[in-house]
mmCIF file of N, CA and C in Angstrom:
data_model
loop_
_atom_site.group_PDB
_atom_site.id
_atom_site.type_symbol
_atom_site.label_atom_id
_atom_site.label_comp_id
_atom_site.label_asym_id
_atom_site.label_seq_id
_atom_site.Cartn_x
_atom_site.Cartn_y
_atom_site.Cartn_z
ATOM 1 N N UNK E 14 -28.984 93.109 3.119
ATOM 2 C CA UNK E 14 -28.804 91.959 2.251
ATOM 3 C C UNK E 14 -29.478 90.742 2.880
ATOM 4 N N UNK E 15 -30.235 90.010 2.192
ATOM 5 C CA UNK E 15 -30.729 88.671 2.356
ATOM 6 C C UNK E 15 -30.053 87.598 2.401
ATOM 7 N N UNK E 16 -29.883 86.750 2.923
ATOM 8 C CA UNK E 16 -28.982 85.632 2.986
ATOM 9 C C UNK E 16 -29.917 84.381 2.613
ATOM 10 N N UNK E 17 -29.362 83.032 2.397
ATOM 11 C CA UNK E 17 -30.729 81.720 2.407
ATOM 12 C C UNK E 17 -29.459 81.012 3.162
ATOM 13 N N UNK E 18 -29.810 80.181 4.494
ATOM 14 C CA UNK E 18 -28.688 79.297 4.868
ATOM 15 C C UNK E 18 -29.582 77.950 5.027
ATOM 16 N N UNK E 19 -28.913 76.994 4.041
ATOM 17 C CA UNK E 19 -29.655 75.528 4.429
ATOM 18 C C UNK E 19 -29.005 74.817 5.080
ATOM 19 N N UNK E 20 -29.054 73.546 5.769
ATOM 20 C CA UNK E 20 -28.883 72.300 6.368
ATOM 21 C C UNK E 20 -29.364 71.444 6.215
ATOM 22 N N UNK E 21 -28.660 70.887 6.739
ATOM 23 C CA UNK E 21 -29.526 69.294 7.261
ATOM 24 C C UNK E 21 -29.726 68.047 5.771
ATOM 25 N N UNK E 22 -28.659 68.458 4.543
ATOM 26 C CA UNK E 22 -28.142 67.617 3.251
ATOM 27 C C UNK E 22 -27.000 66.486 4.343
ATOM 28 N N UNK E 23 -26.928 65.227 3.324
ATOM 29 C CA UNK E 23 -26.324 64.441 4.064
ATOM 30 C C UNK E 23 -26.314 63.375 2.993
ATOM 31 N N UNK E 24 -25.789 62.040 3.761
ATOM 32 C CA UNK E 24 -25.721 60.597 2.956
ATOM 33 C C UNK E 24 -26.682 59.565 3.672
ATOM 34 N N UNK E 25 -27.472 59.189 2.962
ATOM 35 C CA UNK E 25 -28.940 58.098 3.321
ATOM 36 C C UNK E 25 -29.135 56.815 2.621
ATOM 37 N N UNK E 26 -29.146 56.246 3.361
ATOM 38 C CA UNK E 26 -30.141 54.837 2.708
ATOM 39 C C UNK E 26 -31.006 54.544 2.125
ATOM 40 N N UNK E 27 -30.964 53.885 1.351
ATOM 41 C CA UNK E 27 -32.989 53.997 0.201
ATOM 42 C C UNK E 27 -33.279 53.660 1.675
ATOM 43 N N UNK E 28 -34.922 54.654 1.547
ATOM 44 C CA UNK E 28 -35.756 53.847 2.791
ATOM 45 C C UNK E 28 -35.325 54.927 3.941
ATOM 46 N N UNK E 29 -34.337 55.517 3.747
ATOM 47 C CA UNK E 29 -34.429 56.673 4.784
ATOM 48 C C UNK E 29 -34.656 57.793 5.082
ATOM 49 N N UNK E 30 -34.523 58.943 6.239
ATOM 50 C CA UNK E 30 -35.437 60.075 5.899
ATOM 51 C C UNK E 30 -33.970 61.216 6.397
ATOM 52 N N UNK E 31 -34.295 62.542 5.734
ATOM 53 C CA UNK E 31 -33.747 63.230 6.222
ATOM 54 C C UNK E 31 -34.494 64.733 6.216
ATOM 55 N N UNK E 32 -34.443 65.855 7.116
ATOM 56 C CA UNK E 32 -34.900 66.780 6.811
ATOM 57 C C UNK E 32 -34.256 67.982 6.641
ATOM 58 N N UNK E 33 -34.281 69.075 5.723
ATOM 59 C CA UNK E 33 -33.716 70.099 5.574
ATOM 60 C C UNK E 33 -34.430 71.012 6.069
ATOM 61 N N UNK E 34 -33.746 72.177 6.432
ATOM 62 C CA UNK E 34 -33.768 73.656 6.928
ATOM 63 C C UNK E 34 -33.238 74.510 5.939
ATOM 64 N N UNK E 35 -34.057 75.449 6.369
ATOM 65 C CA UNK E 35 -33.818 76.601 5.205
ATOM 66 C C UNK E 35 -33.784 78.382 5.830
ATOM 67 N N UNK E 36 -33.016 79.008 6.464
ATOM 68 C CA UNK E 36 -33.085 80.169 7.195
ATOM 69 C C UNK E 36 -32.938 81.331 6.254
ATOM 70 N N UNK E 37 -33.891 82.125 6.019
ATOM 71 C CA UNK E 37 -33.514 83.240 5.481
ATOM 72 C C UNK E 37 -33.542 84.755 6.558
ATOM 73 N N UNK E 38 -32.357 85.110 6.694
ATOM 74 C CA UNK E 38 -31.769 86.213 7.116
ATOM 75 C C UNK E 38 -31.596 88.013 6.141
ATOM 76 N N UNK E 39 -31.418 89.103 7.208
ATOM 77 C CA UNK E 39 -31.389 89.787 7.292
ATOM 78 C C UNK E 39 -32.632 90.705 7.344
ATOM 79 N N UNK E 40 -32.854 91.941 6.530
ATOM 80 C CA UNK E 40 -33.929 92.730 7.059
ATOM 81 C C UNK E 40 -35.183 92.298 5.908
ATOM 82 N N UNK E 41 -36.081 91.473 6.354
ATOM 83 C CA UNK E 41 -37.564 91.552 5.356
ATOM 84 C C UNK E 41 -38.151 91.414 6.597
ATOM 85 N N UNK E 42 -39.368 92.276 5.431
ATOM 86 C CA UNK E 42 -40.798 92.470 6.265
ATOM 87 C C UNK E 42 -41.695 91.207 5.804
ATOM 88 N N UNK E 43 -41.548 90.273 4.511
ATOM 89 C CA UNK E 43 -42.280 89.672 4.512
ATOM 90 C C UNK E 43 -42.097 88.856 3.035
ATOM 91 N N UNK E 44 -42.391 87.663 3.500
ATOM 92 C CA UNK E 44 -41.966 86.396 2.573
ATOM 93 C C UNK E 44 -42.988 85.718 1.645
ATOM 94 N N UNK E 45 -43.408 86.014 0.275
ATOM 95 C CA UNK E 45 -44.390 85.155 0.019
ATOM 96 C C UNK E 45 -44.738 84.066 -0.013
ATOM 97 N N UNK E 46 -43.640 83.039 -1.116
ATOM 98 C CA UNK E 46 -43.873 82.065 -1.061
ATOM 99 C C UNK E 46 -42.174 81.426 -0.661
ATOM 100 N N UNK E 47 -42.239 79.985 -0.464
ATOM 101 C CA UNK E 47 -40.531 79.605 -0.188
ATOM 102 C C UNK E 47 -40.908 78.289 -0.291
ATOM 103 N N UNK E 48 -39.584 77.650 -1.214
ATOM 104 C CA UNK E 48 -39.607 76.239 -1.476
ATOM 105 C C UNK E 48 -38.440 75.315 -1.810
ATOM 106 N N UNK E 49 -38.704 74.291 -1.956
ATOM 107 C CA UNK E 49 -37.051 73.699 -2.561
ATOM 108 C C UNK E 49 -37.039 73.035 -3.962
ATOM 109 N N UNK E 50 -35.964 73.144 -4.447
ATOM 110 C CA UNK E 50 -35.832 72.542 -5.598
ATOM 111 C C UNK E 50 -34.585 71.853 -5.934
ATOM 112 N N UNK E 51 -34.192 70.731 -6.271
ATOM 113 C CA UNK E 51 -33.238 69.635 -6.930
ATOM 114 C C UNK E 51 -32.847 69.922 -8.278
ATOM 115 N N UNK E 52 -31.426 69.616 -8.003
ATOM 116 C CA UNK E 52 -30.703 70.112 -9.269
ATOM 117 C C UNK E 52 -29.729 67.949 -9.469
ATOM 118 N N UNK E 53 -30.083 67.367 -10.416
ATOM 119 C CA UNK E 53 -29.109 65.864 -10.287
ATOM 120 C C UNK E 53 -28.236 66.202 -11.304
ATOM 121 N N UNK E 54 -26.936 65.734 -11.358
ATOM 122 C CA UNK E 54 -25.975 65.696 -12.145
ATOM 123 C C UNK E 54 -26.290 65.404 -13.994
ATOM 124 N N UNK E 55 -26.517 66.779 -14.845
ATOM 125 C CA UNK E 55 -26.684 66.648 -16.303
ATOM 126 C C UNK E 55 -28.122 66.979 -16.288
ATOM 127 N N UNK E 56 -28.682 67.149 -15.748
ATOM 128 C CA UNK E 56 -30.608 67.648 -15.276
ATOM 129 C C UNK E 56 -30.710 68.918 -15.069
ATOM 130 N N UNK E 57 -31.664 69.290 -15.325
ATOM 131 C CA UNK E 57 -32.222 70.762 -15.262
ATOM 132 C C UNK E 57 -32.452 70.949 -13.914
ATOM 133 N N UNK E 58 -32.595 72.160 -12.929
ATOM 134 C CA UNK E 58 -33.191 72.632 -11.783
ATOM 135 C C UNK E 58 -34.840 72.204 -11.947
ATOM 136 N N UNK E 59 -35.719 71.067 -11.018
ATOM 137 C CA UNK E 59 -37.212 70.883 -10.893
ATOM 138 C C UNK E 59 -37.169 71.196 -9.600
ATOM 139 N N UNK E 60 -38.380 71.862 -9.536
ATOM 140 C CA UNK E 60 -39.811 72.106 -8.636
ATOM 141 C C UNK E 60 -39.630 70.759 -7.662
ATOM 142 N N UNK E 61 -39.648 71.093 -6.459
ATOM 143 C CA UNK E 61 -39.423 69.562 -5.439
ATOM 144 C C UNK E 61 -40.985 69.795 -4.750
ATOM 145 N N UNK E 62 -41.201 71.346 -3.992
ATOM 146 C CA UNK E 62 -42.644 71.769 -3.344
ATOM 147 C C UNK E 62 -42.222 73.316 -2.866
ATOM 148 N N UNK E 63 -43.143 73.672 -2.937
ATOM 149 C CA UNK E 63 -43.264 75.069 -2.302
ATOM 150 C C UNK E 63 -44.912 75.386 -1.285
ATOM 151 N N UNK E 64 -44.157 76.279 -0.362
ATOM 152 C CA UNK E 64 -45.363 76.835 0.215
ATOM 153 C C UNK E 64 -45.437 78.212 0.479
ATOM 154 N N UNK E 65 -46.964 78.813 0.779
ATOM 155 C CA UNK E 65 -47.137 80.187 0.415
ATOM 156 C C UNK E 65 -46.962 80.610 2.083
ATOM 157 N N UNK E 66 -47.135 81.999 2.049
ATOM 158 C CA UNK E 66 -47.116 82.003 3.383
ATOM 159 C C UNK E 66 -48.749 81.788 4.272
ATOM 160 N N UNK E 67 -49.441 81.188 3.529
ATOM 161 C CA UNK E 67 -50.757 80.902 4.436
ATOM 162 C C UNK E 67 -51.012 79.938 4.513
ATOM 163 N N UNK E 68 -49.623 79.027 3.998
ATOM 164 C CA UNK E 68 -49.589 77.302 3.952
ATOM 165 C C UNK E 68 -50.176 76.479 3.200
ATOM 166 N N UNK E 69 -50.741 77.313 1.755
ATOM 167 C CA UNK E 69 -50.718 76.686 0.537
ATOM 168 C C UNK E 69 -49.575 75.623 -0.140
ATOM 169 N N UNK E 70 -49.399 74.376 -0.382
ATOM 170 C CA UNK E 70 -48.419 73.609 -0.688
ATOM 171 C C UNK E 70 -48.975 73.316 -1.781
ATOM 172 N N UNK E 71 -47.438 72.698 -2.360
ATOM 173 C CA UNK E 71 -47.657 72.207 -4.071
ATOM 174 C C UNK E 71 -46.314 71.451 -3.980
ATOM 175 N N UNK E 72 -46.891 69.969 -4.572
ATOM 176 C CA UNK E 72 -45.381 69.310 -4.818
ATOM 177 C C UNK E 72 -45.476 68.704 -6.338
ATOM 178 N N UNK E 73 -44.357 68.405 -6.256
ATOM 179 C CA UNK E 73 -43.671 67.816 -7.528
ATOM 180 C C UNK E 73 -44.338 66.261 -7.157
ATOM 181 N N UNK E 74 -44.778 65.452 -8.559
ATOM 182 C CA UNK E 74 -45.729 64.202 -8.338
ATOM 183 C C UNK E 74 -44.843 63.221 -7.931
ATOM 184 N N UNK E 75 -43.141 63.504 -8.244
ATOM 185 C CA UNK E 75 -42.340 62.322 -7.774
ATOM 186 C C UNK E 75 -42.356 62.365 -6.601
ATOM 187 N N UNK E 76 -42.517 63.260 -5.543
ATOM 188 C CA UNK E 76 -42.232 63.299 -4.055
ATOM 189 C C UNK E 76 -43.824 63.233 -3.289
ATOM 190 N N UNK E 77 -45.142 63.319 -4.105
ATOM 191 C CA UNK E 77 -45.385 63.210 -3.369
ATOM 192 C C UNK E 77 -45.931 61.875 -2.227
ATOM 193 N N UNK E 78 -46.656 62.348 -1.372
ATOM 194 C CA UNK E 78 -46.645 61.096 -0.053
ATOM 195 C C UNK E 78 -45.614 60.724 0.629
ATOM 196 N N UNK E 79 -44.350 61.452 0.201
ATOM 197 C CA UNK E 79 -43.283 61.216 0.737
ATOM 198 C C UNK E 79 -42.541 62.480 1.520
ATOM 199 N N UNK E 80 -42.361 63.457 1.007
ATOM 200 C CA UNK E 80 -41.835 64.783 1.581
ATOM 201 C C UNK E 80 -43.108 65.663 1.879
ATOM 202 N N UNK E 81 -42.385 66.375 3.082
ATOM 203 C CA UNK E 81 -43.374 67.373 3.338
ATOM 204 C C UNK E 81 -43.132 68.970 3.560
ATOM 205 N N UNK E 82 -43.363 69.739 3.144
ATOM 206 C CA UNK E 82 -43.391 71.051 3.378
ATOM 207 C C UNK E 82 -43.738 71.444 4.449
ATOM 208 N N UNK E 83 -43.057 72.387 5.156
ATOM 209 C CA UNK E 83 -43.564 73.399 6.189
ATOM 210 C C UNK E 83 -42.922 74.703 6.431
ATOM 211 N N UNK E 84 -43.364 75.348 7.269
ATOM 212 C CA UNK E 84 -42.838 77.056 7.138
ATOM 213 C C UNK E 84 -42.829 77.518 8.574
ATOM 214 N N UNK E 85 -42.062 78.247 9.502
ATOM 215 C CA UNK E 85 -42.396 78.913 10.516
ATOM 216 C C UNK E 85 -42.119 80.385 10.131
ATOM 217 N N UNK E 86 -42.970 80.971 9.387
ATOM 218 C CA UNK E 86 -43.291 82.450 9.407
ATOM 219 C C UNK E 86 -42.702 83.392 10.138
ATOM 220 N N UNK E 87 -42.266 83.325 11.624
ATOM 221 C CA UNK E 87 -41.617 84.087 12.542
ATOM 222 C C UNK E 87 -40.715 83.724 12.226
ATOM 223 N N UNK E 88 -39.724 82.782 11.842
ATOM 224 C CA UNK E 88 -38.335 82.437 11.464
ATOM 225 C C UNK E 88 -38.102 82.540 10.062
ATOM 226 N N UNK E 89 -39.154 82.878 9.527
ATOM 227 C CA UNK E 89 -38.915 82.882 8.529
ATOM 228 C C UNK E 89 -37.782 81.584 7.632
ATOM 229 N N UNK E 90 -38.301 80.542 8.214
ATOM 230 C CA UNK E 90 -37.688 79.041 7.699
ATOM 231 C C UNK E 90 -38.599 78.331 7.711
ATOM 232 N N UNK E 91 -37.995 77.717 6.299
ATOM 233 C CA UNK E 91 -38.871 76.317 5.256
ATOM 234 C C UNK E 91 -38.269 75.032 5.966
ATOM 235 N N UNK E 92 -38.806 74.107 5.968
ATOM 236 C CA UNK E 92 -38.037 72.876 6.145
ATOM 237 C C UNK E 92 -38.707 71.774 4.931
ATOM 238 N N UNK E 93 -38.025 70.695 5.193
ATOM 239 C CA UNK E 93 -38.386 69.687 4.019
ATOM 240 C C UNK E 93 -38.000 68.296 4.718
ATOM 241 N N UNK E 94 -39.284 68.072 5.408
ATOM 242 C CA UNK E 94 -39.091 66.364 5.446
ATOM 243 C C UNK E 94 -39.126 65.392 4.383
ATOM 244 N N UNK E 95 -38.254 64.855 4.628
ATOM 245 C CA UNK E 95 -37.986 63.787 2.991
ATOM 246 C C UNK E 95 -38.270 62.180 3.796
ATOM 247 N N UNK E 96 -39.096 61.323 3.502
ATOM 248 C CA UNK E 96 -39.106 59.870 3.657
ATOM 249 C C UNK E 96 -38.981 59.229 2.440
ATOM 250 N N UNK E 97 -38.728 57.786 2.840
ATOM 251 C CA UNK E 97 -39.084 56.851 1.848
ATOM 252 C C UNK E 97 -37.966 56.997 0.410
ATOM 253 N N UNK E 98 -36.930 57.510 1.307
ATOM 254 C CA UNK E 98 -35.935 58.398 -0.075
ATOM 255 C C UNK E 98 -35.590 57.312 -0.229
ATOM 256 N N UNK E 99 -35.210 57.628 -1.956
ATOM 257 C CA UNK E 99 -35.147 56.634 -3.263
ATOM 258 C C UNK E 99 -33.954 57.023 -4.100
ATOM 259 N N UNK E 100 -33.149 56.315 -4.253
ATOM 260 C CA UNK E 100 -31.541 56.909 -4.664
ATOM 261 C C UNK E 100 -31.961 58.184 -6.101
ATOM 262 N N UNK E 101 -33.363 58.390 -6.308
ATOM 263 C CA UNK E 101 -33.140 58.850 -7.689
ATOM 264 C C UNK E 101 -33.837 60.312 -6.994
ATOM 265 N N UNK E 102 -33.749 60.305 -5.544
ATOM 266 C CA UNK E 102 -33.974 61.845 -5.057
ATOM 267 C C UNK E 102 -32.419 62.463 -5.146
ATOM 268 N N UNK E 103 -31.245 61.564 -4.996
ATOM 269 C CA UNK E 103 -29.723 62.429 -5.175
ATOM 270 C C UNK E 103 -30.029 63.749 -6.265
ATOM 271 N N UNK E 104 -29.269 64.696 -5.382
ATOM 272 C CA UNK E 104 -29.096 65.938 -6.103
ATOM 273 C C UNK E 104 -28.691 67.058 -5.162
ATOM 274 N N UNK E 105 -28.283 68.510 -5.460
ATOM 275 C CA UNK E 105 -28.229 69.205 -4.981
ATOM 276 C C UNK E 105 -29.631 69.973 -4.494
ATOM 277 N N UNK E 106 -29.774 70.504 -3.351
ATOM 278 C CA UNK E 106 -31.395 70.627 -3.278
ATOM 279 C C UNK E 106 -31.159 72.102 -2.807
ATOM 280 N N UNK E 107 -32.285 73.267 -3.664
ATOM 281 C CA UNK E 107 -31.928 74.405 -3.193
ATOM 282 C C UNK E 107 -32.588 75.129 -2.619
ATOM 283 N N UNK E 108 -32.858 75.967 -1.878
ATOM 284 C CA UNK E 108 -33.594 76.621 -1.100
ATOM 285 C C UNK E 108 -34.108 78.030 -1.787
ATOM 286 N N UNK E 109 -35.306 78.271 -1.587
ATOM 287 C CA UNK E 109 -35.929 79.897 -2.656
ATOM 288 C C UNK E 109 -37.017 80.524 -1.985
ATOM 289 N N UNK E 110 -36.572 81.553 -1.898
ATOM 290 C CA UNK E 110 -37.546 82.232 -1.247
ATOM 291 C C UNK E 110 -38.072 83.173 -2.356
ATOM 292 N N UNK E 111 -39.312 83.265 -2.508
ATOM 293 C CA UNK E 111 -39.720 84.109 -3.727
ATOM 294 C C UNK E 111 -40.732 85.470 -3.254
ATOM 295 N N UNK E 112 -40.382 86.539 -3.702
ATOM 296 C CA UNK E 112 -40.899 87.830 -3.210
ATOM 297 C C UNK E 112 -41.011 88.060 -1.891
ATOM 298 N N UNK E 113 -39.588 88.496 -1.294
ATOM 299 C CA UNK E 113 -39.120 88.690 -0.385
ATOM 300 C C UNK E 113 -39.022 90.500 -0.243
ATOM 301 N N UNK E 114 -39.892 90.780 0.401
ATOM 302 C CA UNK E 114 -40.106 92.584 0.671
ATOM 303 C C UNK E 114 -39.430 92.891 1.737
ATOM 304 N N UNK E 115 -38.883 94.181 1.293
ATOM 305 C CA UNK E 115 -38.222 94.936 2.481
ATOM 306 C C UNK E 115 -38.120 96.227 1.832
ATOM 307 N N UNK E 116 -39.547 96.814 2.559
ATOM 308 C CA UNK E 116 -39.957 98.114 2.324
ATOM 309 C C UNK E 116 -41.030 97.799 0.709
ATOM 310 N N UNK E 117 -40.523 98.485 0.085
ATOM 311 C CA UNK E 117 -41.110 98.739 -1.687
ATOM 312 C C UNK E 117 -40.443 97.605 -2.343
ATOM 313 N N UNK E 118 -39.333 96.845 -1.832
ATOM 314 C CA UNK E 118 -38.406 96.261 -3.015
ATOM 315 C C UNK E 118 -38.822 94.734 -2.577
ATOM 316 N N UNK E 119 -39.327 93.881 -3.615
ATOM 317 C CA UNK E 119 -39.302 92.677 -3.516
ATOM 318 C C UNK E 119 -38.283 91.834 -4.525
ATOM 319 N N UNK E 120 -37.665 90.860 -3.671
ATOM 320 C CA UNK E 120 -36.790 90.207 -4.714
ATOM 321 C C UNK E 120 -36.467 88.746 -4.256
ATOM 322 N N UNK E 121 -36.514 87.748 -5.471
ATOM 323 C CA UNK E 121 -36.244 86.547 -4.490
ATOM 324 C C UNK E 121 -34.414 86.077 -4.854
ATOM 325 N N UNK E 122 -34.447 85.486 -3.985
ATOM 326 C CA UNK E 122 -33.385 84.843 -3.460
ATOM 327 C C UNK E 122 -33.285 82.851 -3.653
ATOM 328 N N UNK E 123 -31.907 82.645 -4.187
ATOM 329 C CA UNK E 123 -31.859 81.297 -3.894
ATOM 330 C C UNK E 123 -30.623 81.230 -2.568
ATOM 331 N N UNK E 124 -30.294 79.961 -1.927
ATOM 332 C CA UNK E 124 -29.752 79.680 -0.733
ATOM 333 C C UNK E 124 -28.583 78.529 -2.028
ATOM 334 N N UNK E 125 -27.267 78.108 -1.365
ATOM 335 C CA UNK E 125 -26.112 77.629 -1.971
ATOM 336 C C UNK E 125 -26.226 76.434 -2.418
ATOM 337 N N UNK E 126 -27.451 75.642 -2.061
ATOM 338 C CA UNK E 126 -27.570 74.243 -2.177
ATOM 339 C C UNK E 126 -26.900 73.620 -0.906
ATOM 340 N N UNK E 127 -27.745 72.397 -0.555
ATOM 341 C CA UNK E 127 -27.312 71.182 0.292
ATOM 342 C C UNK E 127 -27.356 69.724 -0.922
ATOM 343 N N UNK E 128 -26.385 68.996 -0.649
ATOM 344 C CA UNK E 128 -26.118 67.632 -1.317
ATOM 345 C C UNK E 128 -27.007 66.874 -0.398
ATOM 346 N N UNK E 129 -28.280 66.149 -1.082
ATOM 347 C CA UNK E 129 -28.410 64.930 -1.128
ATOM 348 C C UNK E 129 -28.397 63.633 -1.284
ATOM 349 N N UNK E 130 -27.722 62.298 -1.032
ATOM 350 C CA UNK E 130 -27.238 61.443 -1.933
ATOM 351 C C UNK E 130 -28.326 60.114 -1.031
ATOM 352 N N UNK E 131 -28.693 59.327 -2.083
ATOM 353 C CA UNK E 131 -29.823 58.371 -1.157
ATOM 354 C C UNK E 131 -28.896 57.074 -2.316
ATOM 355 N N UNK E 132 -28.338 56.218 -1.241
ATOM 356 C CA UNK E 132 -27.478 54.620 -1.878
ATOM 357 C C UNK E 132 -28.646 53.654 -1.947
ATOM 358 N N UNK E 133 -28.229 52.862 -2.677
ATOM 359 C CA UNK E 133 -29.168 51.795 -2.660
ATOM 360 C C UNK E 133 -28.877 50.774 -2.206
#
Protein backbone atom coordinates (compact mmCIF):
# COMPACT_ATOMS: atom_id res chain seq x y z
CA UNK A 1 0.00 0.00 0.00
CA UNK A 2 1.05 3.57 -0.85
CA UNK A 3 0.76 6.12 1.62
CA UNK A 4 1.12 10.33 0.74
CA UNK A 5 2.28 12.02 4.19
CA UNK A 6 2.39 15.93 4.01
CA UNK A 7 3.72 18.70 6.32
CA UNK A 8 4.83 21.65 6.87
CA UNK A 9 0.66 23.47 6.52
CA UNK A 10 0.49 26.12 9.17
CA UNK A 11 -0.75 29.88 10.02
CA UNK A 12 1.16 32.90 8.02
CA UNK A 13 1.22 36.38 7.44
CA UNK A 14 0.43 38.03 4.01
CA UNK A 15 4.04 38.42 2.92
CA UNK A 16 5.12 35.18 4.36
CA UNK A 17 6.57 31.94 3.27
CA UNK A 18 6.01 28.50 4.15
CA UNK A 19 7.07 25.20 2.65
CA UNK A 20 5.40 21.87 2.32
CA UNK A 21 6.59 18.26 2.12
CA UNK A 22 5.10 15.60 0.60
CA UNK A 23 6.46 11.76 1.36
CA UNK A 24 5.16 9.04 -0.51
CA UNK A 25 5.72 5.62 1.08
CA UNK A 26 5.67 2.04 0.69
CA UNK A 27 6.70 -0.30 -2.25
CA UNK A 28 6.99 1.74 -5.88
CA UNK A 29 9.36 1.37 -8.41
CA UNK A 30 8.57 4.59 -9.87
CA UNK A 31 6.74 7.94 -9.79
CA UNK A 32 5.70 9.91 -12.78
CA UNK A 33 4.52 12.94 -12.16
CA UNK A 34 3.66 14.59 -8.35
CA UNK A 35 2.10 17.84 -7.42
CA UNK A 36 -0.08 19.94 -5.19
CA UNK A 37 -3.32 21.18 -5.34
CA UNK A 38 -5.74 23.66 -3.11
CA UNK A 39 -9.02 22.97 -2.17
CA UNK A 40 -10.67 26.91 -0.35
CA UNK A 41 -13.82 26.68 1.47
CA UNK A 42 -17.11 26.36 -1.32
CA UNK A 43 -14.30 26.03 -4.39
CA UNK A 44 -13.51 23.31 -6.46
CA UNK A 45 -10.01 21.28 -6.05
CA UNK A 46 -7.26 23.67 -8.65
CA UNK A 47 -4.03 22.72 -10.07
CA UNK A 48 -1.41 24.76 -7.65
CA UNK A 49 1.98 23.00 -9.88
CA UNK A 50 3.17 19.78 -10.66
CA UNK A 51 6.39 18.18 -11.65
CA UNK A 52 7.41 15.24 -13.81
CA UNK A 53 9.99 13.13 -12.79
CA UNK A 54 12.69 14.79 -15.14
CA UNK A 55 11.71 18.12 -13.57
CA UNK A 56 9.29 19.33 -16.01
CA UNK A 57 7.11 22.02 -13.95
CA UNK A 58 3.79 23.63 -14.59
CA UNK A 59 2.04 26.09 -12.36
CA UNK A 60 -1.15 27.53 -11.86
CA UNK A 61 -0.84 31.54 -13.18
CA UNK A 62 -1.99 32.65 -9.61
CA UNK A 63 1.19 31.25 -7.97
CA UNK A 64 3.33 31.87 -10.30
CA UNK A 65 6.85 33.80 -9.32
CA UNK A 66 5.90 32.94 -6.11
CA UNK A 67 5.91 29.09 -5.28
CA UNK A 68 8.18 26.66 -6.34
CA UNK A 69 8.21 23.08 -7.16
CA UNK A 70 10.74 20.50 -6.50
CA UNK A 71 11.19 16.69 -6.26
CA UNK A 72 13.91 14.41 -4.69
CA UNK A 73 13.37 11.26 -6.78
CA UNK A 74 15.28 8.99 -4.23
CA UNK A 75 12.74 10.08 -1.58
CA UNK A 76 10.46 10.09 -3.57
CA UNK A 77 9.15 13.69 -2.06
CA UNK A 78 7.61 16.85 -3.61
CA UNK A 79 8.00 19.94 -1.71
CA UNK A 80 6.33 23.36 -2.29
CA UNK A 81 7.93 26.57 -1.47
CA UNK A 82 5.26 29.15 -1.11
CA UNK A 83 6.41 33.11 -0.87
CA UNK A 84 4.83 36.25 -1.03
CA UNK A 85 1.61 34.35 0.38
CA UNK A 86 -1.55 36.28 -0.06
CA UNK A 87 -4.53 35.47 2.27
CA UNK A 88 -6.40 34.23 -0.96
CA UNK A 89 -3.71 31.18 -1.09
CA UNK A 90 -5.89 29.80 2.34
CA UNK A 91 -7.03 26.36 1.64
CA UNK A 92 -6.49 22.88 2.17
CA UNK A 93 -3.46 21.92 -0.03
CA UNK A 94 -3.14 18.33 -1.29
CA UNK A 95 -0.51 16.26 -2.21
CA UNK A 96 -0.74 13.70 -5.68
CA UNK A 97 1.27 11.57 -6.91
CA UNK A 98 0.16 10.45 -10.36
CA UNK A 99 1.17 6.99 -11.95
CA UNK A 100 2.76 5.49 -9.29
CA UNK A 101 4.14 1.77 -10.50
CA UNK A 102 4.79 -1.10 -8.57
CA UNK A 103 5.49 -3.84 -10.84
CA UNK A 104 2.55 -3.77 -13.86
CA UNK A 105 0.08 -1.73 -11.64
CA UNK A 106 0.10 2.00 -11.83
CA UNK A 107 -2.16 4.05 -9.71
CA UNK A 108 -2.22 7.49 -8.31
CA UNK A 109 -2.71 8.47 -5.01
CA UNK A 110 -3.82 11.68 -3.12
CA UNK A 111 -2.08 12.49 0.54
CA UNK A 112 -4.93 13.92 3.51
CA UNK A 113 -4.39 17.53 2.93
CA UNK A 114 -2.34 20.18 5.02
CA UNK A 115 -4.31 23.59 6.06
CA UNK A 116 -3.02 26.64 4.81
CA UNK A 117 -4.28 29.91 6.21
CA UNK A 118 -2.32 33.31 5.07
CA UNK A 119 -4.08 36.59 7.57
CA UNK A 120 -3.92 39.76 6.40
Amino acid sequence: QVQLVESGGGLVQAGGSLRLSCAASGTIDSINAMGWYRQAPGKPRELVATITSGGITNYADSVKGRFTISRDNAKNTVYLQMNSLKPGDTAVYYCNADGVRRGWISKDYWGQGTQVTVSS
